[in-house]
RNA sequence: GGAAGCAUAGCUCAGUUGGGAGAGCAUCUGCCCUACAAGCAGAGGGUCAUAGGUUCGAGCCCUAUUGUUUCCACCA
């Protein structure tokens, strides 16, 4: 037996314990088809990332579930890995090169990818080692990367299949373009934010000289690409001008007035300028009216050379210049302040520029249908349920997914073009020759959206498209744990992907958690500088404390705040447990723990065993329903309030009286209970529970708590009667303490107590010791009637306790106090009597509730009787 | 514009089939009582946002209102 250090100092053992687990291979499952599996795939963190609180929460929850299920006997797999994060990583490499004075074009595609891989090798493992510090029990032998060989093969396989099924197509569409990242991005990757802008009221002259048409725009610079002006066909005001021709000032282009339903009559002047190349709605209008699409901007959002006066100006400079020119030429009517939503790139925050270009798309509707159905029919469950509304809304209104990116870091699109005959082929091969003319084909230079590979994660990591044992056994996975912020990006895409390629859902439950905010409720962000580094927290307080702080008081789907108070409370709890274990250890001389025969158990033992059994039942049921925070606080309450504050105190006498039978029983029971506490707590706080467990080599297997069995509810155990006996004692001790405190009697001043009771099984030699040590009694004695000197009287439902302390008893005050108590009890009695007199209540309420009320009434009646006797005796 | 969450003690939050309101922190009082002052024993503090409704019974279910946060749409 080794000794525990005097204070809880997690840094001393966390790392050592973790590497021991790894060495023993506990995280790697041995596939056993006779056992049920439980598997989770990690939401792969970006290789650019550093562990932040969001990761810490996400992975703490996963580890709790995994460790719980592992201890429950499931064959358990948690697949770890990282995501290549194409835009984010590419941006970092570009930035690093910029510092060297290099651009992408300077180094070329191959040179760039070399740098990217080197970067991945250098930093990609950083977050993995951070996950280990947290205690994550991932199977590191199965670690994956979205761009490793297998995952890349899965990506190509999917692309080819979807293409052959007509679900991937290439087309010229208006897409969201980031002028900073120089790539297309999907609808999901656009973030809208309110910005202060202006409404410029402008007029265009009619060609025939019959005046002007007025309208307003937030983006005057796009007028260079205007190819129409639209009004609503039902708008009486403009009925006569539909079909007339306008002249676009500055460019002198002739454009028609068209009628289109898209225009809202009562917004602004009811007239909209149409720029098909630079606005998605205008693009649609343009298609309906066969309008030309005139692109006026370069990829980095500068005006093209077609407009020499503005060429090379970026969109905002051009806006100023054009407004100035319009004003000078008399076309600007007025300018209003206007606050409106502007789409920005979710990676760099640059205002998105809608742009017409040739891109690859996934046809979503046929894929979305079964994915919606799987959630609707309960095949896949969101926890909490309300998130299915989010999901349905997104999936039911889904538009085709733009998957091509003008980036180099990522999965290159497996499409090939023949420069001679224009043939297009899609293939997994690295080199492809034109099926028509035999010429070597040119591969599409673009890469795929990062989320395209993430969508395959639950099965690509298990080996798909190969038929592997892992895939066969562990798929579908069980629980997916993630934040609500990526349901659309990721969860929805995994669902339709799993259904489409595997023919099976990827997981059965999606456990959604919220964001970790700072102590003021703000999002943690780099720009605010309010981020809390989980690694610093681990260094200072330990990984267990961090995990506890994240898991407790947190309910599914809700954001939580992180604060010093929380982490300190968590650390204090760890310290409490630590010291409780130290206390137990310093009283042990047994070699092995065996639960004594029922007949040998003391009353307090039966009480704690009953309480423990109840705890086991409710913790398991909370965990089974993903109520992780509740499960943890149940354990917390048990450890602190029941085990430490009461059971340890109750056991001190028997534990210290060596050489007796009672002592052996006590040692065995307290160690047994502690062992169960450690096991119950292990999924939440793996390190401290292991450290203590290994320090107490009395348990059934002390190799590691990780591979021990999670405590099971014992249906045959029933000490509820003994529990009542014990609780009468506890209630009475508490009442004595309250009275003593009220009367300012210091604990050091002991006094003899006399007990009048009708419960001799609660108050006798076996419990008097408790009163001596926990209620400052110098001696305790049961009497049929108290006849001594003036005494302080303490009345409970179980007994009346007399403490003769004549000098501090003020008869008048005592009378007043007792009358006050009587009043309270009477009102309670009245309330219950009224309730029980209500026929409807007795008839309709469940029997247990009615019985409960009756029991309470009985207790109050007993208390009342005690009070009345006390008043009479004064 | 559409949808959802939240509103409970001074602060931060739990409270899952509807059955007498809880924790942590903070505050106050008293304690170094053979594990723990990162502790022990106590205390105070709540018309559970407001107004209706359903029910024998509502913090919990329904309706409306107010405040607040978020997601989606993107009306130029």
mmCIF file of C-alpha atoms in Angstrom, chain A residues 13 33 115 170 241 280 291 362 428 471 483 563 567 648 658 678 701 717 739:
data_model
loop_
_atom_site.group_PDB
_atom_site.id
_atom_site.type_symbol
_atom_site.label_atom_id
_atom_site.label_comp_id
_atom_site.label_asym_id
_atom_site.label_seq_id
_atom_site.Cartn_x
_atom_site.Cartn_y
_atom_site.Cartn_z
ATOM 1 C CA UNK A 13 0.142 11.848 -11.019
ATOM 2 C CA UNK A 33 -18.790 -10.001 -31.478
ATOM 3 C CA UNK A 115 4.885 23.419 -47.137
ATOM 4 C CA UNK A 170 -20.833 21.095 -62.620
ATOM 5 C CA UNK A 241 -43.060 51.841 -68.315
ATOM 6 C CA UNK A 280 -28.094 36.117 -56.235
ATOM 7 C CA UNK A 291 -30.647 39.290 -69.303
ATOM 8 C CA UNK A 362 -24.081 18.313 -54.912
ATOM 9 C CA UNK A 428 -10.354 7.796 -58.837
ATOM 10 C CA UNK A 471 -16.626 -1.074 -40.141
ATOM 11 C CA UNK A 483 -21.960 21.762 -30.381
ATOM 12 C CA UNK A 563 -15.442 31.119 -14.058
ATOM 13 C CA UNK A 567 -13.035 25.642 -11.252
ATOM 14 C CA UNK A 648 -17.235 9.024 7.987
ATOM 15 C CA UNK A 658 -8.762 -1.726 16.671
ATOM 16 C CA UNK A 678 -14.458 5.929 -7.103
ATOM 17 C CA UNK A 701 -8.741 -6.021 -9.138
ATOM 18 C CA UNK A 717 -30.738 -5.010 -1.146
ATOM 19 C CA UNK A 739 -30.617 24.740 19.047
#
